[in-house]
Short mmCIF file of C-alpha atoms in Angstrom, two decimals:
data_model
loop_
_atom_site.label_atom_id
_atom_site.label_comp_id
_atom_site.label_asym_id
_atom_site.label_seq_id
_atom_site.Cartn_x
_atom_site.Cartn_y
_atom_site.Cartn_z
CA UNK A 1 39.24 62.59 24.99
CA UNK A 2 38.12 59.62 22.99
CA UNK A 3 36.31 61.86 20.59
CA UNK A 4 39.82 63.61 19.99
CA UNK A 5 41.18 60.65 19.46
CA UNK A 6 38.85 59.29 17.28
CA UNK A 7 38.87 62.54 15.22
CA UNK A 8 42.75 62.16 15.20
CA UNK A 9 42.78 58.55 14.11
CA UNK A 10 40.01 59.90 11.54
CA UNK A 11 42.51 62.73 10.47
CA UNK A 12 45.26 60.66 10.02
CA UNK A 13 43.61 57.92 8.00
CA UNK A 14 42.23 60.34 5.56
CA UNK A 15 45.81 62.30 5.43
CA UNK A 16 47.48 59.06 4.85
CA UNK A 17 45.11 58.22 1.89
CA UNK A 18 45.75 61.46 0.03
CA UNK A 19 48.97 61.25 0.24
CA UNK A 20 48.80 57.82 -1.03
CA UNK A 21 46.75 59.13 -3.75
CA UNK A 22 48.57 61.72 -4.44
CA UNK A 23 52.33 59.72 -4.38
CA UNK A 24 50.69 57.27 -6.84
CA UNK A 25 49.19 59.82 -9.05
CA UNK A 26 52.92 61.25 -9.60
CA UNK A 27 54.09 57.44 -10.15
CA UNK A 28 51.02 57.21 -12.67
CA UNK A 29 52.01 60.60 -14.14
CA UNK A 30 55.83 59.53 -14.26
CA UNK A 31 55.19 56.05 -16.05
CA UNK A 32 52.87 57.65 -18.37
CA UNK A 33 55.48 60.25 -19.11
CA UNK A 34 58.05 57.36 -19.63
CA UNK A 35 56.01 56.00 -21.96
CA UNK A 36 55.25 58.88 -23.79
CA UNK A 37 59.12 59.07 -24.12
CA UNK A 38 59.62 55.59 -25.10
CA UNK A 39 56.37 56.21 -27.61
CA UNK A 40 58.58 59.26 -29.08
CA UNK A 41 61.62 56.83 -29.56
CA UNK A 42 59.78 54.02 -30.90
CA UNK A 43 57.36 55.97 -33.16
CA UNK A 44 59.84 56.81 -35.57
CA UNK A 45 61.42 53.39 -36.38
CA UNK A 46 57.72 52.52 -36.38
CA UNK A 47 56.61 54.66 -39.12
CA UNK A 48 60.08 54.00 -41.20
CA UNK A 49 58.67 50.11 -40.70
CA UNK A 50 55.18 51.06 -41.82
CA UNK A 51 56.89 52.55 -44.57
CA UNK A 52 58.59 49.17 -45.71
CA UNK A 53 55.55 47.85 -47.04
CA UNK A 54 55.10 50.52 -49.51
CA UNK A 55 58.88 49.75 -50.18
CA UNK A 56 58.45 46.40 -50.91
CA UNK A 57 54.92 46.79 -52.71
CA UNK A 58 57.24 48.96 -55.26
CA UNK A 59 59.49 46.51 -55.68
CA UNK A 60 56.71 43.96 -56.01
CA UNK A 61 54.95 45.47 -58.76
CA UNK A 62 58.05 44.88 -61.24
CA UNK A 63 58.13 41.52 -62.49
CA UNK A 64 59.54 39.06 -59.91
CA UNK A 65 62.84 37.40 -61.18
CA UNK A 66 61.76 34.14 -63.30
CA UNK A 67 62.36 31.11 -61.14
CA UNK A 68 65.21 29.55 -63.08
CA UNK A 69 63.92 26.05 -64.13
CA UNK A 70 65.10 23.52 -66.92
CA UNK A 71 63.53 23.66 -70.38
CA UNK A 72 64.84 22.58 -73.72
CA UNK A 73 65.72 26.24 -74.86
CA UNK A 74 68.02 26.72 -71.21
CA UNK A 75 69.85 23.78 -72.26
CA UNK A 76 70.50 23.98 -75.47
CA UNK A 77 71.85 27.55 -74.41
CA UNK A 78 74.21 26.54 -71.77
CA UNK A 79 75.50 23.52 -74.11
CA UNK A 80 75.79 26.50 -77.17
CA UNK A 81 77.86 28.66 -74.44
CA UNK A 82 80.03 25.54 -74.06
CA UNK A 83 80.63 24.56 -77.10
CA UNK A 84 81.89 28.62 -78.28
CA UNK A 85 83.79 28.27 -74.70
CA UNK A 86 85.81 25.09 -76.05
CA UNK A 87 86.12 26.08 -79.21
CA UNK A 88 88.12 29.45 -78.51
CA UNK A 89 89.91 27.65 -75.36
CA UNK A 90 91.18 25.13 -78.22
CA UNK A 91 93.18 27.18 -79.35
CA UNK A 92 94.44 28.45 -75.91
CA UNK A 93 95.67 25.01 -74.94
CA UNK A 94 97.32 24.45 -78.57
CA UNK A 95 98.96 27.74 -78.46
CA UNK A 96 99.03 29.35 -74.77
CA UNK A 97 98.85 33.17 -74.84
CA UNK A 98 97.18 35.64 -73.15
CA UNK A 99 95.39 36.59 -76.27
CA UNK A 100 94.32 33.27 -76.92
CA UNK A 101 92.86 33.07 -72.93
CA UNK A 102 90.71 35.84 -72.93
CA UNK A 103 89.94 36.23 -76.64
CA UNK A 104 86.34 37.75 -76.59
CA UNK A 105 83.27 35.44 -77.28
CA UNK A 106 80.82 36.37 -80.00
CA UNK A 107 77.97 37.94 -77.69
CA UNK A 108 75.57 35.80 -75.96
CA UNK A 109 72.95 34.23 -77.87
CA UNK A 110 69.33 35.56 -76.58
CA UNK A 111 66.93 33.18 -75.22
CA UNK A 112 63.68 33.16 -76.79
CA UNK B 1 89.10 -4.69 -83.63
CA UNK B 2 92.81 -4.20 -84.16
CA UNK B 3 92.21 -1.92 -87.17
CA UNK B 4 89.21 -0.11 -85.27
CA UNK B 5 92.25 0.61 -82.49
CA UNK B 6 94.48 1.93 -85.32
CA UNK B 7 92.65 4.95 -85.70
CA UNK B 8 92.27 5.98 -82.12
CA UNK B 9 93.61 8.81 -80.46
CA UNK B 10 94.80 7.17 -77.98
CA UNK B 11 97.15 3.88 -80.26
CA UNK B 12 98.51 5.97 -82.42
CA UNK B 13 101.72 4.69 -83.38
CA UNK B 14 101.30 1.26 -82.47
CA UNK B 15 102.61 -1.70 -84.08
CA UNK B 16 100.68 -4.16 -85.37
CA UNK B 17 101.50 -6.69 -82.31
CA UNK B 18 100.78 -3.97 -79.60
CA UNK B 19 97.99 -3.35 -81.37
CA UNK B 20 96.87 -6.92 -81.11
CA UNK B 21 98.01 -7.01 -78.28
CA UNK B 22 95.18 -4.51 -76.64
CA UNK B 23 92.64 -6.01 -79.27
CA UNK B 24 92.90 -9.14 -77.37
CA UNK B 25 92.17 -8.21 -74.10
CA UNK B 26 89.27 -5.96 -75.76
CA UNK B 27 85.34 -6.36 -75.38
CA UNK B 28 82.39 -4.61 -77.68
CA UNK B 29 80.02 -3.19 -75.99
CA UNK B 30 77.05 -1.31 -77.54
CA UNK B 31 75.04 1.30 -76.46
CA UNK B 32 71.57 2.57 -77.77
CA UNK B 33 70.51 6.57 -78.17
CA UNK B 34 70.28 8.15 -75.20
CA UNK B 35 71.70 5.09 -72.92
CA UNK B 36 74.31 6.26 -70.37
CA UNK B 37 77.73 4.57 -70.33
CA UNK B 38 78.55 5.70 -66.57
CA UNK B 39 76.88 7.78 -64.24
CA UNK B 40 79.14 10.27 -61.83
CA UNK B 41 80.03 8.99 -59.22
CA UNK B 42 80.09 5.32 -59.79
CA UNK B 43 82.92 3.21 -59.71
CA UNK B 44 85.60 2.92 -62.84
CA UNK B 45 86.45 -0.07 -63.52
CA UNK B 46 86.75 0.24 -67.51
CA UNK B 47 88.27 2.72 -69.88
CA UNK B 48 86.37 2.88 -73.35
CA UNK B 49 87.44 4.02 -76.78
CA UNK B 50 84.56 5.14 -79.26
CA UNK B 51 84.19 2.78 -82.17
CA UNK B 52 81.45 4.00 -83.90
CA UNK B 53 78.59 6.54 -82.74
CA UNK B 54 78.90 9.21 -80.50
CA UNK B 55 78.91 9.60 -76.50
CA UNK B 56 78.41 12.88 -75.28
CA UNK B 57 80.12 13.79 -71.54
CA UNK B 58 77.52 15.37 -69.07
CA UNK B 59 78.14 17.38 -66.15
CA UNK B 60 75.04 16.75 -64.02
CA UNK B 61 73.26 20.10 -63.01
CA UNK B 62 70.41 20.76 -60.36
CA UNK B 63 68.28 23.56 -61.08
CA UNK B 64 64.40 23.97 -59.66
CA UNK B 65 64.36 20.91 -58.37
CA UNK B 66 65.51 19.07 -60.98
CA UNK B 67 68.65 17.93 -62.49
CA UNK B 68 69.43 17.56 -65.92
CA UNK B 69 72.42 16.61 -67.82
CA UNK B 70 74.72 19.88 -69.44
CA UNK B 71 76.76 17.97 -72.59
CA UNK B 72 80.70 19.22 -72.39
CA UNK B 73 81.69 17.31 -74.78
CA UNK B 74 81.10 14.78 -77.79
CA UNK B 75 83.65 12.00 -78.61
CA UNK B 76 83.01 9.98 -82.43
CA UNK B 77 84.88 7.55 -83.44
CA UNK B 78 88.50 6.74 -81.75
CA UNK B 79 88.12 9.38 -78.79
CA UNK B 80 88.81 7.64 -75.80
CA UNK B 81 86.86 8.39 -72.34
CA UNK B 82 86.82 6.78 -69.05
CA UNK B 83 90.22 7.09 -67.84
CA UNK B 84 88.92 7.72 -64.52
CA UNK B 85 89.27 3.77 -64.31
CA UNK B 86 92.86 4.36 -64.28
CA UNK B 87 93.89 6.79 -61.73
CA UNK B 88 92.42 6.53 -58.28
CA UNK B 89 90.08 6.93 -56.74
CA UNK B 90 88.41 5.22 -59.59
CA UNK B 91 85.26 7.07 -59.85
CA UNK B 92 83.84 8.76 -62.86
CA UNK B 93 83.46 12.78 -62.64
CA UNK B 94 81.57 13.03 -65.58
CA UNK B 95 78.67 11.20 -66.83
CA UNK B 96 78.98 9.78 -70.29
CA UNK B 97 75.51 9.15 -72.52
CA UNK B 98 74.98 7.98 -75.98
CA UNK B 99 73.82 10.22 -78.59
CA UNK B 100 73.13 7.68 -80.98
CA UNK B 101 73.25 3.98 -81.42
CA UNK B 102 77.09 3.68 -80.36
CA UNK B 103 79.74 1.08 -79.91
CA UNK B 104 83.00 1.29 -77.83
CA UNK B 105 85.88 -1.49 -77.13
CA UNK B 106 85.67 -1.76 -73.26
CA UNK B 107 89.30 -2.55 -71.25
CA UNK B 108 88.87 -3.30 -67.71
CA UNK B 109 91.62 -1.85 -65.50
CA UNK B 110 92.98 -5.18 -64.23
CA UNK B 111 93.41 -6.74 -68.16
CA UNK B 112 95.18 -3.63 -68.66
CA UNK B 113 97.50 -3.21 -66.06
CA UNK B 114 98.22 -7.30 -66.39
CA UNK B 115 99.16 -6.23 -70.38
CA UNK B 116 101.16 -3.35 -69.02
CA UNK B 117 103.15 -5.77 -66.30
CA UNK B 118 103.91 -7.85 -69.35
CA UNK B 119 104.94 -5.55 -72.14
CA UNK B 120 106.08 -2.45 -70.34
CA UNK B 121 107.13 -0.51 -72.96
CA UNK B 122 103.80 -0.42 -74.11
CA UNK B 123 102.08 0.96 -71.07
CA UNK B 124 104.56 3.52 -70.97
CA UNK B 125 103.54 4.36 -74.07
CA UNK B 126 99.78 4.08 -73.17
CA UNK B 127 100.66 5.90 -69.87
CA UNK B 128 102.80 9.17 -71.95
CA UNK B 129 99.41 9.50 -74.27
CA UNK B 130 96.84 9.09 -71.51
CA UNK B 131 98.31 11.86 -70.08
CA UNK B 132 98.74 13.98 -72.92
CA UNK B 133 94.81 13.72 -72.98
CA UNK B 134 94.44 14.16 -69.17
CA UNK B 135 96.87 17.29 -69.56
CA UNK B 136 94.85 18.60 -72.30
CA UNK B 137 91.43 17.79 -70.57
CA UNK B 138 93.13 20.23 -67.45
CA UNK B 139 94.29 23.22 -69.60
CA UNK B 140 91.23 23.19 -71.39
CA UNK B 141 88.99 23.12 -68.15
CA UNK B 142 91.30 25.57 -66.19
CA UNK B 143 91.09 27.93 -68.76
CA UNK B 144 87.21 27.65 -69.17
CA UNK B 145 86.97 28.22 -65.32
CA UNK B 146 89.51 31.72 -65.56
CA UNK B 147 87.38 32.77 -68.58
CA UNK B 148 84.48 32.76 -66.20
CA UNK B 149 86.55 33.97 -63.66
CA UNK B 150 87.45 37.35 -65.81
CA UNK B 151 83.72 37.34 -67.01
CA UNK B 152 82.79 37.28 -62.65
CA UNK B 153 85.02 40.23 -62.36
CA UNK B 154 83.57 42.27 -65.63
CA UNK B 155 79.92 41.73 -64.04
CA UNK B 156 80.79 42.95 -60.62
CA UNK B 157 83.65 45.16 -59.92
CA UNK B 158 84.21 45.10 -55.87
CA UNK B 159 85.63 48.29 -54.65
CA UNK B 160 88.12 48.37 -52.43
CA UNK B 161 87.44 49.45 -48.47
CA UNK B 162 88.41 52.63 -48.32
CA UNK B 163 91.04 52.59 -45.94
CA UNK B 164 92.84 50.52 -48.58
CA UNK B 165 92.55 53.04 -50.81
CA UNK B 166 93.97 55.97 -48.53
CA UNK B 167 97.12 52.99 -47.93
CA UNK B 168 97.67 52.72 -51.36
CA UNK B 169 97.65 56.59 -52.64
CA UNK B 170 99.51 57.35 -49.77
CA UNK B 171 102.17 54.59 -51.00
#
Protein backbone atom coordinates (compact mmCIF):
# COMPACT_ATOMS: atom_id res chain seq x y z
CA UNK A 1 0.00 0.00 0.00
CA UNK A 2 2.73 2.49 0.64
CA UNK A 3 4.50 1.43 -2.49
CA UNK A 4 1.17 2.40 -4.40
CA UNK A 5 1.18 5.34 -2.88
CA UNK A 6 4.49 6.25 -3.36
CA UNK A 7 4.23 5.27 -7.08
CA UNK A 8 1.04 7.51 -7.14
CA UNK A 9 2.62 10.50 -5.49
CA UNK A 10 5.59 9.63 -8.05
CA UNK A 11 2.94 9.63 -10.96
CA UNK A 12 1.45 12.65 -10.11
CA UNK A 13 4.57 14.73 -9.59
CA UNK A 14 5.92 13.79 -12.90
CA UNK A 15 2.27 14.40 -14.61
CA UNK A 16 2.13 17.70 -12.98
CA UNK A 17 5.62 18.69 -14.37
CA UNK A 18 4.75 17.91 -17.98
CA UNK A 19 1.98 19.58 -17.94
CA UNK A 20 3.75 22.45 -16.53
CA UNK A 21 6.16 22.06 -19.24
CA UNK A 22 4.03 21.66 -21.64
CA UNK A 23 1.44 24.86 -20.55
CA UNK A 24 4.62 27.00 -20.55
CA UNK A 25 5.96 25.78 -23.77
CA UNK A 26 2.52 27.05 -25.44
CA UNK A 27 2.98 30.46 -23.36
CA UNK A 28 6.69 30.45 -24.79
CA UNK A 29 5.32 29.54 -28.25
CA UNK A 30 2.44 32.26 -27.91
CA UNK A 31 4.85 35.21 -26.81
CA UNK A 32 7.23 34.26 -29.40
CA UNK A 33 4.44 34.29 -31.92
CA UNK A 34 3.40 37.79 -30.54
CA UNK A 35 6.52 38.94 -31.16
CA UNK A 36 6.96 37.68 -34.39
CA UNK A 37 3.71 39.71 -35.06
CA UNK A 38 4.81 42.79 -33.46
CA UNK A 39 8.39 42.12 -35.45
CA UNK A 40 6.09 42.06 -38.77
CA UNK A 41 4.47 45.47 -37.72
CA UNK A 42 7.50 47.13 -36.64
CA UNK A 43 9.84 45.86 -39.42
CA UNK A 44 8.40 47.91 -41.95
CA UNK A 45 8.49 51.42 -40.35
CA UNK A 46 11.95 50.10 -39.45
CA UNK A 47 13.28 49.65 -42.82
CA UNK A 48 11.36 53.01 -44.17
CA UNK A 49 13.64 54.57 -41.05
CA UNK A 50 16.76 52.79 -42.23
CA UNK A 51 15.91 54.21 -45.39
CA UNK A 52 16.01 57.93 -44.07
CA UNK A 53 19.59 57.99 -43.89
CA UNK A 54 20.08 57.37 -47.47
CA UNK A 55 17.36 60.17 -47.74
CA UNK A 56 19.11 62.56 -45.97
CA UNK A 57 22.73 61.51 -47.26
CA UNK A 58 21.05 62.68 -50.78
CA UNK A 59 20.09 65.66 -49.60
CA UNK A 60 23.43 66.11 -47.89
CA UNK A 61 25.55 65.75 -50.78
CA UNK A 62 24.08 69.09 -52.44
CA UNK A 63 25.61 72.04 -51.08
CA UNK A 64 24.17 72.94 -47.64
CA UNK A 65 22.40 76.42 -47.71
CA UNK A 66 25.23 79.19 -46.95
CA UNK A 67 24.85 80.28 -43.37
CA UNK A 68 23.69 83.84 -43.96
CA UNK A 69 26.37 86.07 -42.24
CA UNK A 70 27.29 89.88 -42.66
CA UNK A 71 29.97 90.91 -45.15
CA UNK A 72 30.53 94.14 -46.97
CA UNK A 73 29.04 92.82 -50.35
CA UNK A 74 25.45 91.65 -48.20
CA UNK A 75 25.27 95.09 -47.11
CA UNK A 76 25.93 97.08 -49.64
CA UNK A 77 23.18 94.83 -51.41
CA UNK A 78 20.43 95.23 -48.98
CA UNK A 79 21.25 99.17 -48.75
CA UNK A 80 21.25 99.06 -53.02
CA UNK A 81 17.67 97.18 -52.67
CA UNK A 82 16.69 100.13 -50.44
CA UNK A 83 17.70 102.76 -52.05
CA UNK A 84 15.77 101.39 -55.76
CA UNK A 85 12.83 100.60 -53.07
CA UNK A 86 12.68 104.47 -52.05
CA UNK A 87 13.34 105.73 -55.07
CA UNK A 88 10.25 104.15 -57.01
CA UNK A 89 8.05 104.49 -53.63
CA UNK A 90 8.93 108.39 -54.10
CA UNK A 91 6.99 108.69 -56.48
CA UNK A 92 4.13 106.58 -54.94
CA UNK A 93 3.82 108.94 -51.99
CA UNK A 94 4.03 112.16 -54.39
CA UNK A 95 1.51 110.77 -56.68
CA UNK A 96 -0.54 107.70 -55.08
CA UNK A 97 -1.62 105.13 -57.71
CA UNK A 98 -1.68 101.72 -58.02
CA UNK A 99 0.80 101.92 -60.79
CA UNK A 100 3.05 103.91 -58.93
CA UNK A 101 2.78 101.09 -55.76
CA UNK A 102 3.72 98.17 -57.47
CA UNK A 103 5.73 99.58 -60.39
CA UNK A 104 8.30 96.71 -61.09
CA UNK A 105 11.96 97.06 -59.78
CA UNK A 106 14.84 96.70 -62.20
CA UNK A 107 15.85 92.94 -61.35
CA UNK A 108 17.91 92.16 -58.44
CA UNK A 109 21.43 92.91 -58.56
CA UNK A 110 23.58 89.49 -58.23
CA UNK A 111 25.87 89.07 -55.42
CA UNK A 112 29.30 88.30 -56.29
CA UNK B 1 22.63 129.93 -37.64
CA UNK B 2 19.50 131.80 -38.66
CA UNK B 3 20.47 131.66 -42.36
CA UNK B 4 21.69 127.89 -41.96
CA UNK B 5 17.74 127.42 -40.66
CA UNK B 6 16.53 129.27 -43.81
CA UNK B 7 17.26 126.56 -45.99
CA UNK B 8 15.82 123.70 -44.04
CA UNK B 9 13.08 121.60 -44.85
CA UNK B 10 11.60 121.90 -42.03
CA UNK B 11 11.58 126.54 -41.65
CA UNK B 12 10.59 127.05 -44.76
CA UNK B 13 8.65 130.07 -44.85
CA UNK B 14 9.77 131.59 -41.82
CA UNK B 15 10.26 135.11 -41.09
CA UNK B 16 13.23 136.46 -40.21
CA UNK B 17 12.13 136.83 -36.32
CA UNK B 18 10.77 133.17 -36.13
CA UNK B 19 13.67 132.33 -37.62
CA UNK B 20 15.69 133.96 -34.92
CA UNK B 21 13.62 133.03 -32.88
CA UNK B 22 14.57 129.03 -33.16
CA UNK B 23 18.29 130.18 -33.86
CA UNK B 24 18.33 131.32 -30.36
CA UNK B 25 17.35 128.52 -28.55
CA UNK B 26 19.76 126.49 -31.04
CA UNK B 27 23.10 124.54 -30.18
CA UNK B 28 25.97 123.16 -32.81
CA UNK B 29 26.86 120.08 -32.36
CA UNK B 30 29.41 118.19 -34.52
CA UNK B 31 29.85 114.86 -35.34
CA UNK B 32 32.93 112.98 -36.89
CA UNK B 33 32.69 110.03 -39.80
CA UNK B 34 31.18 107.22 -38.69
CA UNK B 35 30.05 108.69 -35.06
CA UNK B 36 26.42 107.83 -34.20
CA UNK B 37 24.03 110.67 -33.31
CA UNK B 38 21.46 108.26 -31.40
CA UNK B 39 21.28 104.75 -30.97
CA UNK B 40 17.57 102.92 -31.09
CA UNK B 41 16.18 102.77 -28.38
CA UNK B 42 17.56 105.53 -26.31
CA UNK B 43 15.79 108.31 -25.05
CA UNK B 44 14.84 111.61 -27.36
CA UNK B 45 15.36 114.38 -25.88
CA UNK B 46 16.59 116.55 -29.04
CA UNK B 47 15.43 117.01 -32.57
CA UNK B 48 18.38 117.86 -35.06
CA UNK B 49 18.47 119.56 -38.42
CA UNK B 50 21.56 118.74 -40.76
CA UNK B 51 23.81 121.72 -41.25
CA UNK B 52 26.45 120.48 -43.12
CA UNK B 53 27.60 116.70 -43.77
CA UNK B 54 25.57 113.86 -43.97
CA UNK B 55 23.84 111.39 -41.31
CA UNK B 56 22.70 108.30 -42.61
CA UNK B 57 19.45 106.49 -40.63
CA UNK B 58 20.17 102.76 -39.70
CA UNK B 59 17.82 100.14 -38.98
CA UNK B 60 19.83 97.79 -36.75
CA UNK B 61 19.86 94.12 -38.14
CA UNK B 62 21.03 90.76 -36.42
CA UNK B 63 22.23 88.23 -38.68
CA UNK B 64 24.85 85.20 -37.61
CA UNK B 65 25.37 86.47 -34.59
CA UNK B 66 26.03 89.72 -35.34
CA UNK B 67 24.31 92.91 -35.92
CA UNK B 68 25.13 95.45 -38.23
CA UNK B 69 23.64 98.66 -39.21
CA UNK B 70 21.25 98.57 -42.80
CA UNK B 71 21.38 102.62 -43.97
CA UNK B 72 17.52 103.69 -44.99
CA UNK B 73 18.25 106.78 -45.52
CA UNK B 74 20.79 109.82 -45.95
CA UNK B 75 19.84 113.40 -44.87
CA UNK B 76 22.57 116.52 -46.24
CA UNK B 77 22.16 119.63 -45.47
CA UNK B 78 18.65 121.07 -43.98
CA UNK B 79 16.94 117.50 -43.58
CA UNK B 80 15.72 117.33 -40.27
CA UNK B 81 15.77 113.92 -38.10
CA UNK B 82 15.01 113.14 -34.61
CA UNK B 83 11.51 113.99 -34.20
CA UNK B 84 11.10 111.07 -32.10
CA UNK B 85 12.01 113.74 -29.30
CA UNK B 86 8.73 115.16 -29.97
CA UNK B 87 6.03 112.67 -29.84
CA UNK B 88 6.00 110.18 -27.03
CA UNK B 89 7.26 107.87 -25.98
CA UNK B 90 10.39 109.73 -26.77
CA UNK B 91 12.58 107.05 -27.96
CA UNK B 92 14.45 106.88 -31.18
CA UNK B 93 13.37 103.92 -33.72
CA UNK B 94 16.08 104.43 -35.89
CA UNK B 95 19.66 104.85 -35.33
CA UNK B 96 21.24 107.86 -36.91
CA UNK B 97 25.31 107.74 -37.83
CA UNK B 98 27.52 110.16 -39.52
CA UNK B 99 28.83 109.55 -42.85
CA UNK B 100 31.20 112.19 -42.82
CA UNK B 101 32.48 114.93 -40.64
CA UNK B 102 28.87 116.50 -39.97
CA UNK B 103 27.27 119.30 -38.09
CA UNK B 104 23.58 119.68 -36.98
CA UNK B 105 21.74 122.58 -34.81
CA UNK B 106 20.47 120.51 -31.79
CA UNK B 107 16.82 121.76 -30.07
CA UNK B 108 16.01 120.07 -26.95
CA UNK B 109 12.30 119.28 -26.54
CA UNK B 110 11.73 121.46 -23.46
CA UNK B 111 13.43 124.90 -25.31
CA UNK B 112 11.10 124.02 -27.93
CA UNK B 113 7.94 123.48 -26.50
CA UNK B 114 8.80 126.73 -24.03
CA UNK B 115 9.22 128.72 -27.73
CA UNK B 116 6.03 127.09 -28.86
CA UNK B 117 4.03 128.19 -25.40
CA UNK B 118 5.28 131.63 -26.26
CA UNK B 119 4.75 132.19 -29.95
CA UNK B 120 2.05 129.73 -30.83
CA UNK B 121 1.56 130.45 -34.15
CA UNK B 122 4.84 129.33 -34.78
CA UNK B 123 4.65 125.86 -33.36
CA UNK B 124 1.64 125.38 -35.22
CA UNK B 125 3.48 126.04 -37.97
CA UNK B 126 6.43 123.80 -36.83
CA UNK B 127 3.77 121.22 -35.72
CA UNK B 128 1.70 121.32 -39.63
CA UNK B 129 5.42 120.66 -41.27
CA UNK B 130 6.66 118.09 -38.77
CA UNK B 131 3.92 116.23 -39.73
CA UNK B 132 3.99 116.63 -43.28
CA UNK B 133 7.46 114.83 -42.83
CA UNK B 134 6.12 112.23 -40.31
CA UNK B 135 3.17 111.63 -42.92
CA UNK B 136 5.56 111.27 -45.65
CA UNK B 137 8.07 109.09 -43.55
CA UNK B 138 4.57 106.63 -43.07
CA UNK B 139 3.45 106.44 -46.77
CA UNK B 140 6.80 105.90 -47.80
CA UNK B 141 7.44 103.00 -45.21
CA UNK B 142 3.88 101.48 -45.64
CA UNK B 143 4.32 101.25 -49.09
CA UNK B 144 7.90 99.69 -48.89
CA UNK B 145 6.38 97.05 -46.44
CA UNK B 146 3.15 96.17 -49.20
CA UNK B 147 5.84 96.08 -51.94
CA UNK B 148 7.38 93.28 -49.97
CA UNK B 149 4.20 92.13 -49.10
CA UNK B 150 3.18 91.57 -53.04
CA UNK B 151 6.86 90.34 -53.61
CA UNK B 152 5.93 87.48 -50.31
CA UNK B 153 2.94 86.52 -52.28
CA UNK B 154 4.82 86.25 -55.93
CA UNK B 155 7.49 83.86 -54.11
CA UNK B 156 4.98 81.60 -52.52
CA UNK B 157 1.53 81.22 -53.74
CA UNK B 158 -0.55 79.30 -50.78
CA UNK B 159 -3.29 77.25 -52.17
CA UNK B 160 -6.34 77.23 -50.80
CA UNK B 161 -7.69 73.98 -48.59
CA UNK B 162 -9.62 72.30 -50.72
CA UNK B 163 -12.81 72.34 -49.17
CA UNK B 164 -12.62 76.09 -49.84
CA UNK B 165 -12.31 75.53 -53.15
CA UNK B 166 -15.40 73.05 -53.59
CA UNK B 167 -17.36 76.28 -51.38
CA UNK B 168 -16.37 78.65 -53.75
CA UNK B 169 -17.11 76.80 -57.31
CA UNK B 170 -20.10 75.66 -55.88
CA UNK B 171 -20.98 79.51 -55.11
Amino acid sequence: MDAMQFFGFVGITVTGFVMLAVILELLDTERFGARGERRDEVEPAVRSVATLPAFFVGRAESPPPARAEFNDALIAFLEEHVRTERAIVNTFVHLPSLDSLYRQAPPFPTMH
Amino acid sequence: MDQLLKRSELFEGLNHDDLRRLADIGRHRTLRAGEYLFLLGEDAVDFYVVASGNVDLCFPMPLGGEVRDISVESLGVGKALGWSALVKPYRFTLSARATMPTELVSFSRRALLELFEREPRLGYRFFMRISELVGVRLETFQALWVRELRRLAEQRPISEPRGAQRIAKGG
